[in-house]
PDB file of C-alpha atoms in Angstrom:
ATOM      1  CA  UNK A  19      -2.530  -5.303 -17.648  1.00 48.00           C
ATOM      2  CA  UNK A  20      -6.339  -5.006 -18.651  1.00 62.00           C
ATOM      3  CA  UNK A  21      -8.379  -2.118 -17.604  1.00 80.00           C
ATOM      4  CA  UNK A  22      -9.808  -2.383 -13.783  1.00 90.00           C
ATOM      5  CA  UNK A  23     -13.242  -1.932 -13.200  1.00 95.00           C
ATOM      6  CA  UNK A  24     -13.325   1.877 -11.726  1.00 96.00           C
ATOM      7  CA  UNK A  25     -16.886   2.225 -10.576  1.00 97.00           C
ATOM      8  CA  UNK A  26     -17.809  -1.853  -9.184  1.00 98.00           C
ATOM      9  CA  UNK A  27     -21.321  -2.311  -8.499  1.00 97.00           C
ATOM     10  CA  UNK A  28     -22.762  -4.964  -5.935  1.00 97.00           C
ATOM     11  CA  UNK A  29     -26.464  -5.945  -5.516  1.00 98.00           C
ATOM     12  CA  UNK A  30     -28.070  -6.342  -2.075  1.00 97.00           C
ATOM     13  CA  UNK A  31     -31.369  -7.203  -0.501  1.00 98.00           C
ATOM     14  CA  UNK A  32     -32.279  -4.962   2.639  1.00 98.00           C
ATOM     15  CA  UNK A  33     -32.579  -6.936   5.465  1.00 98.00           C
ATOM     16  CA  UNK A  34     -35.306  -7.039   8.014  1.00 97.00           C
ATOM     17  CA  UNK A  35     -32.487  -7.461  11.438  1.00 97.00           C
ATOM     18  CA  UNK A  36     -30.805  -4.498  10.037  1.00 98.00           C
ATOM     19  CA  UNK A  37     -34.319  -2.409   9.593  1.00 98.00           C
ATOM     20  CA  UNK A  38     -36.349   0.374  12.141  1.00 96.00           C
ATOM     21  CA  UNK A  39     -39.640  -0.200  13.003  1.00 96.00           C
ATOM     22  CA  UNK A  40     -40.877   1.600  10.459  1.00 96.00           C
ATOM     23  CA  UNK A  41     -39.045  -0.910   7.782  1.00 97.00           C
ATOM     24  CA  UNK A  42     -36.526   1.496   6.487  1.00 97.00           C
ATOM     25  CA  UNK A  43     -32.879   0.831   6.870  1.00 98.00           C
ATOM     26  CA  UNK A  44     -31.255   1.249  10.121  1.00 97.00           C
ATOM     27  CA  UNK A  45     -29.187   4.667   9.390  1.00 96.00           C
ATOM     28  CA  UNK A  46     -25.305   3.078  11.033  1.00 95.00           C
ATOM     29  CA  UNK A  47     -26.249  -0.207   8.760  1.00 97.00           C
ATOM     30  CA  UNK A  48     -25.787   2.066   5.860  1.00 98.00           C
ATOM     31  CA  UNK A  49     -22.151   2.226   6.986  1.00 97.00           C
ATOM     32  CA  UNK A  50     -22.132  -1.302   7.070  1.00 97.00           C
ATOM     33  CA  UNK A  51     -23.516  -2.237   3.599  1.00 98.00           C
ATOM     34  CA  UNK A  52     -21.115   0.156   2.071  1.00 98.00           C
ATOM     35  CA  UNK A  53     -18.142  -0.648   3.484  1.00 96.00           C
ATOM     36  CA  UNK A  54     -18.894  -4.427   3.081  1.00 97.00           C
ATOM     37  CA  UNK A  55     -19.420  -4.209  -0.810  1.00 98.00           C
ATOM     38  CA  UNK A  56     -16.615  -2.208  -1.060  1.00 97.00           C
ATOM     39  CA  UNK A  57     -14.581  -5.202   0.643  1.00 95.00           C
ATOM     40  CA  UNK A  58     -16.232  -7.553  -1.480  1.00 96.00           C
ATOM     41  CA  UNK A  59     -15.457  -5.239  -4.501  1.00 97.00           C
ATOM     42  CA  UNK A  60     -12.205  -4.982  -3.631  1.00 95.00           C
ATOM     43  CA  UNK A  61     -11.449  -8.371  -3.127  1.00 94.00           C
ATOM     44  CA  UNK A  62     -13.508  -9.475  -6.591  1.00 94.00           C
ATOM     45  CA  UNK A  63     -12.071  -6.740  -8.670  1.00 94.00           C
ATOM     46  CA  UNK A  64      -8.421  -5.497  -7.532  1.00 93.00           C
ATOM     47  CA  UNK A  65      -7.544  -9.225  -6.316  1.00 90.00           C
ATOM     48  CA  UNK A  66      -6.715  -6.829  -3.168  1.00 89.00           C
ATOM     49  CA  UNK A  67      -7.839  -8.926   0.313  1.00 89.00           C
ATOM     50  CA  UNK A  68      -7.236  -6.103   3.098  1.00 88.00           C
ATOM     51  CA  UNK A  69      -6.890  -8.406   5.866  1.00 89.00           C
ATOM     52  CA  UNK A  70      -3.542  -9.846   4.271  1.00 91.00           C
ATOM     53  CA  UNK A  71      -2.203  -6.688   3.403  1.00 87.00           C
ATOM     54  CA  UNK A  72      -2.452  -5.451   6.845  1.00 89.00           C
ATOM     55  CA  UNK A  73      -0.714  -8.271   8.010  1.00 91.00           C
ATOM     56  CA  UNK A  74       1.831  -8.132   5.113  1.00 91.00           C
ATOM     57  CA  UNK A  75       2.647  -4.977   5.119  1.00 89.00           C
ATOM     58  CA  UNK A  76       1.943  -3.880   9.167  1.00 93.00           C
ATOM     59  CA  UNK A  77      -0.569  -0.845   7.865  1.00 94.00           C
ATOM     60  CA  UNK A  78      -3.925  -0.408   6.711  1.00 94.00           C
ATOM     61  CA  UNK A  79      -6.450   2.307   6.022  1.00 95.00           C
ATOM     62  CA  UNK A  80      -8.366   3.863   8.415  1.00 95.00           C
ATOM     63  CA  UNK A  81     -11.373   6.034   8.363  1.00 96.00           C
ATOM     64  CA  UNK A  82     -11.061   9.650   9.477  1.00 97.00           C
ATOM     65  CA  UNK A  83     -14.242  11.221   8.365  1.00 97.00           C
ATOM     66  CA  UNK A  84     -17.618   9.940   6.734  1.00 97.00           C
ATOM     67  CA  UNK A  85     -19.939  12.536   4.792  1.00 97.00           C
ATOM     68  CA  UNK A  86     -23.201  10.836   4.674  1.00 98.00           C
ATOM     69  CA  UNK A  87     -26.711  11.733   3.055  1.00 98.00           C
ATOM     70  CA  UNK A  88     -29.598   9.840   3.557  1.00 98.00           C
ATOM     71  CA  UNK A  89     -32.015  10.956   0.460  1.00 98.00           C
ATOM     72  CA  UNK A  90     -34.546   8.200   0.236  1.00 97.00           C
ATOM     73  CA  UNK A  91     -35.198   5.110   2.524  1.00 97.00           C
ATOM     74  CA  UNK A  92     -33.684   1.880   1.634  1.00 98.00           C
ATOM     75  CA  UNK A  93     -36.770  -0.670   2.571  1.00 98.00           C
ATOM     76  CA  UNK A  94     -36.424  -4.381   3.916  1.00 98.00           C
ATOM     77  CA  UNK A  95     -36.433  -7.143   1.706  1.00 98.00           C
ATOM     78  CA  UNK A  96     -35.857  -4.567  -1.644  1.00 98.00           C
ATOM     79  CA  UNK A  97     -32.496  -5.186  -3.681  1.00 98.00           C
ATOM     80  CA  UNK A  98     -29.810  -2.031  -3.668  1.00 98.00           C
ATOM     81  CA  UNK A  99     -27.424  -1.460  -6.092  1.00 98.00           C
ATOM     82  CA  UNK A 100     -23.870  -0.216  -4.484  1.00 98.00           C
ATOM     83  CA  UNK A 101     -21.594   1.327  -6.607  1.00 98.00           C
ATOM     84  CA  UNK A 102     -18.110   2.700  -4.945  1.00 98.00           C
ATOM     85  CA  UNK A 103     -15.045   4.413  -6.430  1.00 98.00           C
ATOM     86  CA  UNK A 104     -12.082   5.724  -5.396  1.00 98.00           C
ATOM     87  CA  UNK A 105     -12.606   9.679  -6.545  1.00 98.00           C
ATOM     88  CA  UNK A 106      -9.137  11.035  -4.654  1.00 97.00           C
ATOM     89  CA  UNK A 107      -5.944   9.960  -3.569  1.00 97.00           C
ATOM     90  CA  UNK A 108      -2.725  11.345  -2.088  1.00 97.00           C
ATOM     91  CA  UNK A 109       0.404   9.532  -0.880  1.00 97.00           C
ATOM     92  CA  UNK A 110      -1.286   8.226   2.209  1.00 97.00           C
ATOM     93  CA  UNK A 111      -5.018   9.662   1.947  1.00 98.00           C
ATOM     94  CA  UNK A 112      -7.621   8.657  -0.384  1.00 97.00           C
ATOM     95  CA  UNK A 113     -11.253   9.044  -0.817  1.00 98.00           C
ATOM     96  CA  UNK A 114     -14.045   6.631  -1.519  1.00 98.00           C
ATOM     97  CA  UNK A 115     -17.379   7.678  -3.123  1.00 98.00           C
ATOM     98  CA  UNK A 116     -20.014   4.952  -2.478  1.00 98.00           C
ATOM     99  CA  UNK A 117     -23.783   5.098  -3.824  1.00 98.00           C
ATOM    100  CA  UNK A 118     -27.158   3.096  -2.455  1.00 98.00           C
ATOM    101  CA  UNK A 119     -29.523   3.456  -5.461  1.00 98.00           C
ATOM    102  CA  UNK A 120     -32.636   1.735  -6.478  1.00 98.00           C
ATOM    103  CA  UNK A 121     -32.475  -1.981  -7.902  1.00 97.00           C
ATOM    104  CA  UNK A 122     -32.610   0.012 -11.430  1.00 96.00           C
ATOM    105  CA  UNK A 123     -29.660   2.291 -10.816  1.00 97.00           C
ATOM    106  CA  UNK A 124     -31.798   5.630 -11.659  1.00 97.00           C
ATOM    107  CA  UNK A 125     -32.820   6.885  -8.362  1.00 97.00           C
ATOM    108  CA  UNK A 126     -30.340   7.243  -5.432  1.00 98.00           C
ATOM    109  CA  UNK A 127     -30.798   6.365  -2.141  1.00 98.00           C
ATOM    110  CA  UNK A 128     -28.120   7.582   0.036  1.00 98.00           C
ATOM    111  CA  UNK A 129     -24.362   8.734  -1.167  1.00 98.00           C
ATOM    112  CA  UNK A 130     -20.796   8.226   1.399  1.00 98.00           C
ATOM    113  CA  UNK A 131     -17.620  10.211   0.928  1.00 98.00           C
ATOM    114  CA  UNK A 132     -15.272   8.432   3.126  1.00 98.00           C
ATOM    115  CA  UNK A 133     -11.736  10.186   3.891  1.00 97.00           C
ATOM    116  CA  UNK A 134      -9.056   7.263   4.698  1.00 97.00           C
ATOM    117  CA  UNK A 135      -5.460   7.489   5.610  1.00 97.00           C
ATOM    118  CA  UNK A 136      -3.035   4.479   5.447  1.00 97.00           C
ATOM    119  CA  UNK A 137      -1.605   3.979   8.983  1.00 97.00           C
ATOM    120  CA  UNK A 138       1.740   1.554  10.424  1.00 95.00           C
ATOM    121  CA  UNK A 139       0.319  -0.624  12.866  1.00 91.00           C
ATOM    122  CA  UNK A 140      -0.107  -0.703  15.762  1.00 89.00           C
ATOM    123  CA  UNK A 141       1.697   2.477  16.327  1.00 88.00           C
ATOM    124  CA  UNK A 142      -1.617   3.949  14.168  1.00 89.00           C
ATOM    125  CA  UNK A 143       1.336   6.682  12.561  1.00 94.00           C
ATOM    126  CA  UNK A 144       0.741   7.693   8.904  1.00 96.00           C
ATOM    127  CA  UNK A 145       2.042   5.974   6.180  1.00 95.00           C
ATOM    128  CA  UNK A 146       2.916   6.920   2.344  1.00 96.00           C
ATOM    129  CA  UNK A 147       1.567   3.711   0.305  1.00 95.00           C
ATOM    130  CA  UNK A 148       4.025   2.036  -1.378  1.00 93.00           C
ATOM    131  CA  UNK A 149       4.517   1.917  -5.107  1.00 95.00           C
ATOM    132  CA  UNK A 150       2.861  -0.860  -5.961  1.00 93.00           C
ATOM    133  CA  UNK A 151      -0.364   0.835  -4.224  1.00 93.00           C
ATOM    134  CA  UNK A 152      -0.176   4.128  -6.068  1.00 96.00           C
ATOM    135  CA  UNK A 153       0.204   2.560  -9.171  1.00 95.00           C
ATOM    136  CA  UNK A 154      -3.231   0.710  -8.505  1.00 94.00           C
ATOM    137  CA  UNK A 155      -4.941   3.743  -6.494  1.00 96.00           C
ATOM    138  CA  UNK A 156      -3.837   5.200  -9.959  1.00 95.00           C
ATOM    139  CA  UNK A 157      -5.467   2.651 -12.110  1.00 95.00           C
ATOM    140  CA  UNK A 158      -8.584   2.519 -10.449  1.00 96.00           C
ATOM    141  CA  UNK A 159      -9.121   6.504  -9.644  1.00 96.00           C
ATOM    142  CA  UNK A 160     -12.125   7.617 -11.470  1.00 96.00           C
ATOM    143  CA  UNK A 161     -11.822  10.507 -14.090  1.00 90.00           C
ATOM    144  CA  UNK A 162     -14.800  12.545 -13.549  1.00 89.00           C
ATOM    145  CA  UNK A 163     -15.546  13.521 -10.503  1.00 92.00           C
ATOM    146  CA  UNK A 164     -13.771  15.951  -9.055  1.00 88.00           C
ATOM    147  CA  UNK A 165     -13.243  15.832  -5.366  1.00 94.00           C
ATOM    148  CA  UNK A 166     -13.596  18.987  -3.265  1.00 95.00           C
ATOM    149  CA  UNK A 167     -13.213  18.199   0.948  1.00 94.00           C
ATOM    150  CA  UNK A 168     -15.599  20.676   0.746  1.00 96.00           C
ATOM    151  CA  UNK A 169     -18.470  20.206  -2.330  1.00 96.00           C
ATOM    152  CA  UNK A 170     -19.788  17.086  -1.037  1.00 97.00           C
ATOM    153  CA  UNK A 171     -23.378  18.616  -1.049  1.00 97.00           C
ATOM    154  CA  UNK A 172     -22.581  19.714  -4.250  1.00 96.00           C
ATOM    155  CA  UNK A 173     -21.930  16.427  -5.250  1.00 97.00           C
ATOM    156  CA  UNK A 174     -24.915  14.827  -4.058  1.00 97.00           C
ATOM    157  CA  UNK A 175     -26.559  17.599  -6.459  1.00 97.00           C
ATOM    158  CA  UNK A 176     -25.121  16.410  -9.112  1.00 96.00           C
ATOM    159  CA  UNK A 177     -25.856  12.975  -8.959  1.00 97.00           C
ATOM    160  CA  UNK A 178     -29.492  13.347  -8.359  1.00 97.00           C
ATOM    161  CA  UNK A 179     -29.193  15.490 -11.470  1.00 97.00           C
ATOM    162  CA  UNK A 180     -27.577  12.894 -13.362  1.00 96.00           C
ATOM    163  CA  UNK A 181     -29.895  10.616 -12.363  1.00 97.00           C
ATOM    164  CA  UNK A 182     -33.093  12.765 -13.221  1.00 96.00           C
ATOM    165  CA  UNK A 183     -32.014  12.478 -16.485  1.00 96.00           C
ATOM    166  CA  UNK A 184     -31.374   9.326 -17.517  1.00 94.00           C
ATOM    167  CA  UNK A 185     -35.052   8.776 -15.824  1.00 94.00           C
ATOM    168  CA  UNK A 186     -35.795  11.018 -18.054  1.00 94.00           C
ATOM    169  CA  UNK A 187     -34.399   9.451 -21.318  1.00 93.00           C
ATOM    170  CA  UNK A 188     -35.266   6.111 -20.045  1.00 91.00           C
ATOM    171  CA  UNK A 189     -38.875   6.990 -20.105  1.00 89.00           C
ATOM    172  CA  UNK A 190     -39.138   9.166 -23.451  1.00 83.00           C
ATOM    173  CA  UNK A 191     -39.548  12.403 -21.155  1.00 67.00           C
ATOM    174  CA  UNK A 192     -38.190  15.843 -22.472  1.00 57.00           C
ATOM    175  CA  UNK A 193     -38.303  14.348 -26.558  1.00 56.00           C
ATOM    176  CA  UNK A 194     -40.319  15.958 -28.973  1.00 53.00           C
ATOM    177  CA  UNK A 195     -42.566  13.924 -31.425  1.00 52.00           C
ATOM    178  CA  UNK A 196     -41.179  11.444 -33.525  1.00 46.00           C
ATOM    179  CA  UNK A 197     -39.738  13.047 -37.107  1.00 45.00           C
ATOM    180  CA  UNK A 198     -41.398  12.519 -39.985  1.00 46.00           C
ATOM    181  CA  UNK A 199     -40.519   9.601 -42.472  1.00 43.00           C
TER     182      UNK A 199
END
C-alpha cells in the first residue's frame, strides 16, 4: 500500500456570511472550516467517508474537548490554508491537530487540538476501533509531534517558532554575506 498523505492541506476563501462586523472570521466558524476540511481530507485522502462508516459499523467519533487559539484574524474573501493530522491515538481516542495559516503557509492563524472518542450508536458507549482502523490511525499518525493533553500552549509555541523561521529563510533573514568565489 503507498504511503498516505499524513499532514493533508485544503485551501479556502473566508467568507463574508461567516464574518463579524469587523470582517474577521466569526470565532465558532473556525470550528466549522476545520472540521469540514478535515471531512473533505478524509474523504480525498484515506478513501474514508464517515457518514458510511457510522452506518456500517453503528459508531462514530465524537468530540469531547476542543483546545482552540485564535492568534491572528482570518479576513473575508482571503484564501486559508488548513492543514490537519492525526498527532495521537489510543484504542478508542485519538487526537486531531488542525492549522489555519496564511495563503503562503508561513504565518499561522489559529491552531485546534481536538480530543475524539469512537462511540456505539445510539447507545453513545465507547468503542475500541477495529483493526482495520488502527492499522490506518497507524498509517496516517504523524511522527513528530508529540502530544501532551497538557502542552497544547506549548505547542502553539512551537509552531509559531517553526514558522518564524522558515519566514526567515524564505526571505534571506539571519544569513551572512554571500562567500567569496
Amino acid at each position: 500500500m503507498p504511503d498516505l498523505v499524513r499532514t493533508p492541506e485544503t485551501r479556502h476563501r473566508v467568507h463574508f456570511q461567516d464574518c463579524d462586523m469587523l470582517g474577521h472570521l466569526n470565532n465558532a466558524r473556525y470550528l466549522d472550516y476545520f472540521l469540514n476540511a478535515r471531512e473533505d481530507q478524509v474523504a480525498q485522502h484515506y478513501a474514508l467517508n464517515m457518514g458510511e462508516l457510522a452506518r456500517e459499523q453503528h459508531a462514530a467519533w465524537v468530540i469531547t474537548k476542543h483546545h482552540l487559539s485564535y492568534l491572528k484574524p482570518a479576513r473575508q474573501g482571503v484564501e486559508v490554508l488548513i492543514r490537519t493530522q492525526l498527532i495521537h491515538f489510543d484504542n478508542s481516542n485519538l487526537v486531531l491537530e488542525m492549522q489555519m495559516r496564511a495563503a503562503d503557509g508561513l504565518r499561522l492563524l489559529a491552531l485546534l487540538w481536538s480530543e475524539m472518542t469512537f462511540v456505539k450508536m445510539p447507545a453513545g458507549t465507547r468503542l475500541d476501533h477495529s483493526d482495520e482502523l488502527m492499522d490506518l490511525l497507524n498509517q496516517v499518525d504523524v511522527e513528530g509531534v508529540e502530544y501532551d493533553p497538557d502542552g497544547f500552549d506549548d505547542r502553539v509555541k512551537a509552531v509559531r517558532q517553526e514558522l518564524k523561521q522558515l519566514r526567515r529563510a524564505a526571505s534571506g533573514e539571519g544569513q551572512g554575506p554571500a562567500p567569496r568565489q
